[in-house]
Short mmCIF file of C-alpha atoms and ligand atoms in Angstrom, two decimals:
data_model
loop_
_atom_site.label_atom_id
_atom_site.label_comp_id
_atom_site.label_asym_id
_atom_site.label_seq_id
_atom_site.Cartn_x
_atom_site.Cartn_y
_atom_site.Cartn_z
CA UNK G 70 99.43 88.02 85.65
CA UNK G 71 101.44 84.90 85.20
CA UNK G 72 104.95 85.00 86.82
CA UNK G 73 106.81 85.71 84.20
CA UNK G 74 104.77 88.77 83.08
CA UNK G 75 107.75 91.87 83.26
CA UNK G 76 106.07 94.03 86.51
CA UNK G 77 106.22 97.81 86.56
CA UNK G 78 105.64 99.16 89.97
CA UNK G 79 106.11 102.90 89.69
CA UNK G 80 107.04 104.25 93.09
CA UNK G 81 109.22 101.12 94.61
CA UNK G 82 110.83 102.68 97.58
CA UNK G 83 107.67 104.57 98.88
CA UNK G 84 105.50 103.18 101.93
CA UNK G 85 103.33 101.48 99.15
CA UNK G 86 105.33 100.71 95.87
CA UNK G 87 107.84 98.75 98.88
CA UNK G 88 104.92 96.78 99.91
CA UNK G 89 104.16 96.05 96.55
CA UNK G 90 107.00 95.20 95.80
CA UNK G 91 107.97 92.58 98.34
CA UNK G 92 104.25 91.32 97.95
CA UNK G 93 105.02 90.61 94.28
CA UNK G 94 108.18 88.71 95.42
CA UNK G 95 107.41 87.05 97.47
CA UNK G 96 104.41 85.50 95.79
CA UNK G 97 106.96 84.47 93.08
CA UNK G 98 106.55 87.11 91.00
CA UNK G 99 109.98 87.24 88.72
CA UNK G 100 110.60 89.74 86.19
CA UNK G 101 109.58 94.00 87.95
CA UNK G 102 110.73 96.25 86.80
CA UNK G 103 111.49 99.24 89.07
CA UNK G 104 113.53 102.98 89.13
CA UNK G 105 113.85 105.30 91.75
CA UNK G 106 112.41 109.65 90.94
CA UNK G 107 116.72 110.88 90.34
CA UNK G 108 116.64 107.58 86.94
CA UNK G 109 113.10 108.29 85.79
CA UNK G 110 111.33 111.43 86.66
CA UNK G 111 107.34 111.02 85.87
CA UNK G 112 106.32 113.88 86.04
CA UNK G 113 109.00 114.25 82.38
CA UNK G 114 106.03 112.88 79.34
CA UNK G 115 109.82 111.93 77.32
CA UNK G 116 111.03 109.70 79.82
CA UNK G 117 108.13 107.90 80.27
CA UNK G 118 107.59 107.76 76.94
CA UNK G 119 111.10 106.44 75.92
CA UNK G 120 111.30 104.41 79.24
CA UNK G 121 107.57 102.53 78.30
CA UNK G 122 108.60 101.95 74.50
CA UNK G 123 111.80 100.25 75.36
CA UNK G 124 110.67 98.06 78.91
CA UNK G 125 107.63 95.98 77.25
CA UNK G 126 105.63 96.09 80.62
CA UNK G 127 102.89 94.27 80.72
CA UNK G 128 101.41 95.10 84.22
CA UNK G 129 101.56 99.10 86.11
CA UNK G 130 100.71 99.11 89.65
CA UNK G 131 101.04 102.95 89.59
CA UNK G 132 102.07 103.67 92.88
CA UNK G 133 104.15 106.68 92.27
CA UNK G 134 102.90 109.79 93.55
CA UNK G 135 103.32 112.84 95.19
CA UNK G 136 102.54 112.70 98.98
CA UNK G 137 102.15 114.32 102.59
CA UNK G 138 100.56 115.01 105.61
CA UNK G 139 97.53 117.56 105.72
CA UNK G 140 100.75 120.93 106.97
CA UNK G 141 102.09 119.51 103.71
CA UNK G 142 98.85 119.42 101.85
CA UNK G 143 98.04 122.97 103.02
CA UNK G 144 101.19 124.50 102.77
CA UNK G 145 101.98 123.08 99.03
CA UNK G 146 99.26 122.40 96.79
CA UNK G 147 101.05 123.69 93.84
CA UNK G 148 103.31 120.73 94.32
CA UNK G 149 100.56 118.75 95.05
CA UNK G 150 98.05 119.18 91.90
CA UNK G 151 100.72 118.98 89.16
CA UNK G 152 103.14 116.32 90.20
CA UNK G 153 99.83 114.19 90.74
CA UNK G 154 98.47 115.67 87.21
CA UNK G 155 101.65 115.21 85.76
CA UNK G 156 102.90 111.20 86.77
CA UNK G 157 99.21 110.18 86.56
CA UNK G 158 99.10 111.85 82.85
CA UNK G 159 102.13 109.52 81.61
CA UNK G 160 102.40 107.04 82.86
CA UNK G 161 98.36 106.30 81.86
CA UNK G 162 98.74 107.75 78.16
CA UNK G 163 102.46 106.03 78.11
CA UNK G 164 100.83 102.50 79.17
CA UNK G 165 97.42 103.33 76.88
CA UNK G 166 100.48 104.35 73.65
CA UNK G 167 102.45 100.37 74.25
CA UNK G 168 99.56 97.73 75.31
CA UNK G 169 99.96 97.45 79.34
CA UNK G 170 97.68 94.46 79.83
CA UNK G 171 96.56 96.12 82.72
CA UNK G 172 97.13 99.05 84.93
CA UNK G 173 95.89 99.67 89.27
CA UNK G 174 95.54 103.42 90.24
CA UNK G 175 95.80 104.47 93.90
CA UNK G 176 93.46 107.16 94.80
CA UNK G 177 93.19 108.55 98.29
CA UNK G 178 89.38 108.49 99.99
CA UNK G 179 90.63 111.90 100.43
CA UNK G 180 88.63 112.35 97.03
CA UNK G 181 85.23 111.56 99.05
CA UNK G 182 83.25 114.67 100.25
CA UNK G 183 84.03 116.10 103.74
CA UNK G 184 80.76 115.75 104.89
CA UNK G 185 80.00 112.02 103.44
CA UNK G 186 77.78 109.87 105.06
CA UNK G 187 79.65 107.66 106.95
CA UNK G 188 80.61 105.03 106.11
CA UNK G 189 81.55 106.57 102.98
CA UNK G 190 80.39 103.91 99.61
CA UNK G 191 82.29 104.28 95.95
CA UNK G 192 78.88 105.79 95.22
CA UNK G 193 79.75 109.24 96.82
CA UNK G 194 82.26 110.88 94.71
CA UNK G 195 81.48 113.36 92.95
CA UNK G 196 78.45 114.33 95.69
CA UNK G 197 80.01 117.19 97.60
CA UNK G 198 82.46 119.75 98.77
CA UNK G 199 86.17 118.15 99.28
CA UNK G 200 88.43 118.73 102.31
CA UNK G 201 89.77 122.28 101.97
CA UNK G 202 93.27 121.17 103.13
CA UNK G 203 93.65 118.52 100.19
CA UNK G 204 91.79 120.31 97.85
CA UNK G 205 94.39 119.94 94.71
CA UNK G 206 95.82 116.25 95.62
CA UNK G 207 91.99 115.00 95.89
CA UNK G 208 91.67 116.71 92.91
CA UNK G 209 94.27 115.57 90.96
CA UNK G 210 93.03 111.75 91.93
CA UNK G 211 89.43 112.76 91.00
CA UNK G 212 91.50 113.55 87.42
CA UNK G 213 92.74 109.99 88.15
CA UNK G 214 89.91 107.73 87.83
CA UNK G 215 88.76 109.96 85.66
CA UNK G 216 90.95 108.51 83.34
CA UNK G 217 91.74 105.15 83.66
CA UNK G 218 87.57 105.35 83.45
CA UNK G 219 87.71 106.86 80.49
CA UNK G 220 90.53 105.03 79.04
CA UNK G 221 88.58 102.08 79.49
CA UNK G 222 85.75 103.29 77.72
CA UNK G 223 86.61 104.44 75.22
CA UNK G 224 90.37 102.48 74.14
CA UNK G 225 89.14 99.28 76.19
CA UNK G 226 91.71 98.93 78.69
CA UNK G 227 91.71 97.00 81.62
CA UNK G 228 92.22 100.25 84.51
CA UNK G 229 91.18 100.25 87.78
CA UNK G 230 91.48 102.51 90.91
CA UNK G 231 90.96 101.86 94.37
CA UNK G 232 90.76 104.69 96.86
CA UNK G 233 92.65 103.12 100.16
CA UNK G 234 92.33 104.37 103.52
CA UNK G 235 95.12 106.75 106.13
CA UNK G 236 97.99 103.81 105.75
CA UNK G 237 100.87 102.95 107.88
CA UNK G 238 103.94 100.81 107.70
CA UNK G 239 107.63 100.34 107.00
CA UNK G 240 109.95 103.03 104.24
CA UNK G 241 107.32 105.54 105.79
CA UNK G 242 108.13 108.99 105.49
CA UNK G 243 108.93 109.82 109.39
CA UNK G 244 109.53 113.38 108.72
CA UNK G 245 107.26 115.81 111.39
CA UNK G 246 107.01 118.56 108.78
CA UNK G 247 105.46 116.86 105.80
CA UNK G 248 104.41 113.36 107.08
CA UNK G 249 101.66 111.81 108.38
CA UNK G 250 99.39 111.03 112.04
CA UNK G 251 100.29 107.91 112.54
CA UNK G 252 104.48 108.08 111.65
CA UNK G 253 105.36 111.71 112.85
CA UNK G 254 103.80 110.31 116.47
CA UNK G 255 106.08 107.19 116.84
CA UNK G 256 108.99 110.11 116.43
CA UNK G 257 107.32 112.47 118.66
CA UNK G 258 106.87 109.77 121.42
CA UNK G 259 109.86 108.19 120.67
CA UNK G 260 112.51 110.90 120.65
CA UNK G 261 109.87 112.63 123.67
CA UNK G 262 111.07 109.02 125.32
CA UNK G 263 114.56 109.18 124.60
CA UNK G 264 115.06 113.52 126.30
CA UNK G 265 112.81 112.64 129.06
CA UNK G 266 110.49 115.37 127.27
CA UNK G 267 107.41 115.98 129.82
CA UNK G 268 105.03 116.74 126.79
CA UNK G 269 103.94 115.51 123.46
CA UNK G 270 102.60 117.85 121.13
CA UNK G 271 99.28 116.16 118.82
CA UNK G 272 97.91 118.48 116.05
CA UNK G 273 94.44 119.68 116.42
CA UNK G 274 91.80 118.82 118.54
CA UNK G 275 92.50 115.04 118.88
CA UNK G 276 88.20 114.40 117.68
CA UNK G 277 89.22 114.14 114.37
CA UNK G 278 89.18 110.09 112.97
CA UNK G 279 91.16 108.01 110.97
CA UNK G 280 90.78 104.27 109.44
CA UNK G 281 94.36 103.16 109.63
CA UNK G 282 95.70 100.47 107.02
CA UNK G 283 98.91 98.11 107.76
CA UNK G 284 100.70 99.06 103.86
CA UNK G 285 101.22 95.28 103.69
CA UNK G 286 97.94 94.81 103.68
CA UNK G 287 97.39 97.39 101.29
CA UNK G 288 99.52 95.59 99.34
CA UNK G 289 98.14 92.43 99.34
CA UNK G 290 94.87 94.15 98.23
CA UNK G 291 96.31 95.32 95.39
CA UNK G 292 97.90 92.45 94.07
CA UNK G 293 95.18 89.86 94.50
CA UNK G 294 92.64 92.98 93.15
CA UNK G 295 94.98 92.82 90.28
CA UNK G 296 94.46 89.30 89.47
CA UNK G 297 90.90 89.31 90.00
CA UNK G 298 89.03 92.65 89.16
CA UNK G 299 87.89 93.59 85.81
CA UNK G 300 85.48 96.25 87.34
CA UNK G 301 85.00 99.82 85.40
CA UNK G 302 84.55 101.40 89.03
CA UNK G 303 86.81 101.80 91.88
CA UNK G 304 87.02 99.94 94.80
CA UNK G 305 87.64 101.14 98.63
CA UNK G 306 90.35 99.57 100.76
CA UNK G 307 90.37 99.69 104.34
CA UNK G 308 88.89 97.81 107.70
CA UNK G 309 85.94 99.14 108.06
CA UNK G 310 86.75 100.76 112.24
CA UNK G 311 87.98 104.13 112.65
CA UNK G 312 89.83 105.43 116.07
CA UNK G 313 89.75 109.34 116.82
CA UNK G 314 93.16 111.22 116.72
CA UNK G 315 93.43 110.59 120.32
CA UNK G 316 92.79 108.15 120.85
CA UNK G 317 95.78 106.74 118.12
CA UNK G 318 98.14 109.15 120.06
CA UNK G 319 96.96 107.28 123.20
CA UNK G 320 98.09 103.69 121.15
CA UNK G 321 101.10 104.71 120.06
CA UNK G 322 102.63 106.15 123.51
CA UNK G 323 101.46 102.74 125.11
CA UNK G 324 103.36 101.08 122.10
CA UNK G 325 106.45 103.27 122.68
CA UNK G 326 106.03 103.37 126.88
CA UNK G 327 106.25 106.94 126.71
CA UNK G 328 104.96 108.19 129.79
CA UNK G 329 104.71 112.15 129.59
CA UNK G 330 101.60 113.82 128.03
CA UNK G 331 100.08 115.33 125.46
CA UNK G 332 98.83 118.44 124.45
CA UNK G 333 97.05 119.31 121.86
CA UNK G 334 97.71 122.21 120.18
CA UNK G 335 94.51 123.29 118.19
CA UNK G 336 96.53 126.03 115.58
CA UNK G 337 96.97 123.21 114.00
CA UNK G 338 94.42 121.98 110.95
CA UNK G 339 91.86 119.15 112.29
CA UNK G 340 91.20 118.33 107.96
CA UNK G 341 87.99 116.19 107.75
CA UNK G 342 85.84 115.29 110.67
CA UNK G 343 86.34 111.47 110.14
CA UNK G 344 86.21 109.10 106.72
CA UNK G 345 85.30 105.42 107.48
CA UNK G 346 85.53 103.97 104.10
CA UNK G 347 82.83 101.57 103.45
CA UNK G 348 84.40 97.48 102.85
CA UNK G 349 80.77 95.64 101.26
CA UNK G 350 82.85 96.12 97.56
CA UNK G 351 86.28 94.89 98.80
CA UNK G 352 84.86 92.19 101.26
CA UNK G 353 82.72 90.66 98.14
CA UNK G 354 85.40 90.36 96.20
CA UNK G 355 86.19 88.39 98.26
CA UNK G 356 89.24 89.77 100.57
CA UNK G 357 89.29 91.16 104.39
CA UNK G 358 92.21 93.32 105.91
CA UNK G 359 94.53 90.80 108.72
CA UNK G 360 96.36 93.73 110.42
CA UNK G 361 95.49 94.22 113.56
CA UNK G 362 96.14 98.39 114.41
CA UNK G 363 98.31 96.86 117.29
CA UNK G 364 100.30 94.79 116.13
CA UNK G 365 100.46 96.91 112.75
CA UNK G 366 101.90 100.05 115.36
CA UNK G 367 104.76 97.70 116.97
CA UNK G 368 105.49 96.13 113.71
CA UNK G 369 105.91 100.17 112.37
CA UNK G 370 107.70 101.09 115.65
CA UNK G 371 110.18 97.97 115.16
CA UNK G 372 110.96 99.34 112.07
CA UNK G 373 111.66 102.63 112.93
CA UNK G 374 113.43 101.68 115.45
CA UNK G 375 115.61 99.85 113.05
CA UNK G 376 115.86 102.63 109.95
CA UNK G 377 115.44 105.63 111.05
CA UNK G 378 116.58 105.76 114.48
CA UNK G 379 119.81 104.27 113.04
CA UNK G 380 120.52 107.46 110.78
CA UNK G 381 120.84 110.42 112.64
CA UNK G 382 123.37 108.07 114.58
N1 NDP X 142 99.98 107.04 102.37
C1 NDP X 142 99.25 107.29 102.89
O1 NDP X 142 98.89 107.13 103.39
C2 NDP X 142 98.13 106.47 101.18
C3 NDP X 142 98.69 107.14 100.47
N2 NDP X 142 97.81 107.03 99.44
C4 NDP X 142 97.88 106.54 97.80
O2 NDP X 142 99.44 105.41 98.14
C5 NDP X 142 100.09 105.57 96.71
C6 NDP X 142 101.46 105.95 97.44
O3 NDP X 142 101.85 106.47 98.45
P1 NDP X 142 103.25 106.48 99.62
O4 NDP X 142 103.92 105.37 99.16
O5 NDP X 142 102.26 106.73 101.00
O6 NDP X 142 103.47 107.43 99.16
P2 NDP X 142 105.46 107.87 99.17
O7 NDP X 142 105.89 109.66 99.31
O8 NDP X 142 105.84 106.99 100.07
O9 NDP X 142 105.73 107.11 98.10
C7 NDP X 142 105.95 107.70 96.29
C8 NDP X 142 106.33 107.30 96.13
O10 NDP X 142 106.79 108.28 94.21
C9 NDP X 142 108.01 108.21 93.60
N3 NDP X 142 107.60 109.44 93.39
C10 NDP X 142 107.21 110.54 93.74
N4 NDP X 142 107.63 111.37 93.36
C11 NDP X 142 108.06 111.21 91.59
C12 NDP X 142 108.62 111.79 90.30
N5 NDP X 142 108.27 112.63 90.05
N6 NDP X 142 109.06 110.40 89.32
C13 NDP X 142 109.29 109.23 89.87
N7 NDP X 142 108.98 108.65 91.06
C14 NDP X 142 108.64 109.66 92.17
C15 NDP X 142 108.52 108.60 94.68
O11 NDP X 142 109.92 107.75 94.27
P3 NDP X 142 111.49 108.37 95.11
O12 NDP X 142 111.49 107.13 96.60
O13 NDP X 142 112.38 107.23 94.37
O14 NDP X 142 111.84 109.40 94.74
C16 NDP X 142 108.61 107.91 96.03
O15 NDP X 142 108.94 106.17 96.34
C17 NDP X 142 99.96 107.52 96.65
O16 NDP X 142 99.26 107.21 95.33
C18 NDP X 142 98.98 107.77 97.24
O17 NDP X 142 97.94 109.23 96.73
C19 NDP X 142 96.38 106.63 99.80
C20 NDP X 142 95.65 106.21 100.54
C21 NDP X 142 96.60 106.78 101.45
C1 F7E X 143 96.01 109.72 103.56
C2 F7E X 143 94.88 111.43 103.56
O1 F7E X 143 96.24 112.46 104.03
C3 F7E X 143 96.36 113.75 104.19
O2 F7E X 143 94.95 113.60 105.12
P1 F7E X 143 94.30 113.28 107.33
O3 F7E X 143 94.06 112.42 106.32
O4 F7E X 143 93.74 115.04 107.24
O5 F7E X 143 96.33 113.43 107.37
P2 F7E X 143 96.72 113.43 107.98
O6 F7E X 143 97.21 112.24 108.87
O7 F7E X 143 98.48 114.10 108.28
O8 F7E X 143 95.89 113.84 109.73
C4 F7E X 143 95.19 113.23 110.52
C5 F7E X 143 94.95 113.53 111.27
O9 F7E X 143 95.88 114.08 112.37
C6 F7E X 143 96.09 114.48 113.39
N1 F7E X 143 97.42 115.24 113.70
C7 F7E X 143 97.78 114.64 115.16
N2 F7E X 143 98.94 115.28 114.92
C8 F7E X 143 99.78 114.89 113.66
C9 F7E X 143 100.81 115.46 113.53
O10 F7E X 143 102.16 115.21 114.49
N3 F7E X 143 100.97 114.86 112.24
C10 F7E X 143 100.06 115.07 111.50
N4 F7E X 143 100.48 114.37 110.10
N5 F7E X 143 98.81 115.10 111.67
C11 F7E X 143 97.98 114.87 113.10
C12 F7E X 143 95.64 115.77 112.30
O11 F7E X 143 95.37 116.94 112.43
C13 F7E X 143 93.93 114.96 111.16
O12 F7E X 143 93.43 115.75 112.01
C14 F7E X 143 95.79 114.49 103.13
O13 F7E X 143 97.38 114.09 102.71
C15 F7E X 143 95.00 113.26 102.21
O14 F7E X 143 95.58 114.01 101.06
C16 F7E X 143 95.44 112.12 102.27
O15 F7E X 143 95.12 111.40 101.99
#
């Protein structure tokens, strides 16, 4: 990308899109294009086609999606498969029809089989059954990967797909019903501390393991790969280390300074037992994560204090 290239960041207000926008601004890219979902509904093919015809976009970061935690995925499967198929199909096809030079598609590690060997290598895609709580979302993401590969093969485009592990950071979703585990636990421990509640409820058994990447690191990897990677094969993005939900809950408890107890609600789903990504390919391409989990959690909690608690005052 040149510093003057026209770069569209789809989903620029979200966890990932806002971090990519910040990274691009910091690196001196000046011609950045973005729209909110109310200005441009990416599920609507006509709106997307007109937008691409007008804007003459060179590069696309496709970070707009219907996203949510384990319970949201389980409760709204139709929304997750429909919205994601529509958004990615409209954007990828309009990018092709309007001569976009390169597009980066964001998948997720839930595309790998539920019981795949660990760490998850890129080649494990489509080798086994998916985790049922997020199968519709994962199927949409797999369709996005295959769409990029197919356009590259048939039309000679340069679309790349990246598979990030679980993410957290500024502009995360802190809604307890629809969020992922880290923002949920930050809110739960904070509110329990404020109200002197003796117990914080943690979903599931606490035994599943997850790998967590700070959103600024993810954004840096996306911009790096947009500038350096042209392969048709997807690339995992992660840190290469995981932690149990019980351990991460104890860590957040300490970061927040809550002194009560944890209680595990085993009526809630555990989901995939483990999804540690193999980052050999990413490291070989010259990129490594920088932010340690403890440091990232302190930053995420500070962001929550400055932005989310202000909303409820
Ligand atoms: N969060 C995570 O842990 C992980 C995320 N990812 C992937 O990263 C990408 C971004 O996720 P994340 O940033 O967490 O998600 P967020 O929910 O934080 O942000 C999603 C963004 O998508 C936009 N969007 C949603 N629907 C539409 C629509 N119909 N039209 C236009 N824009 C829309 C929203 O725009 P607006 O704000 O204007 O409404 C929002 O800013 C997704 O592809 C996701 O699968 C992958 C692995 C893990
Ligand atoms: C990114 C990824 O995100 C989702 O998959 P997930 O990793 O299972 O997501 P999660 O963050 O919601 O949960 C991780 C673990 O944590 C436990 N857990 C404890 N207490 C809370 C809690 O309070 N909230 C939530 N959400 N989870 C909790 C929870 O029971 C589970 O064992 C999919 O959307 C998938 O599609 C996807 O791509």
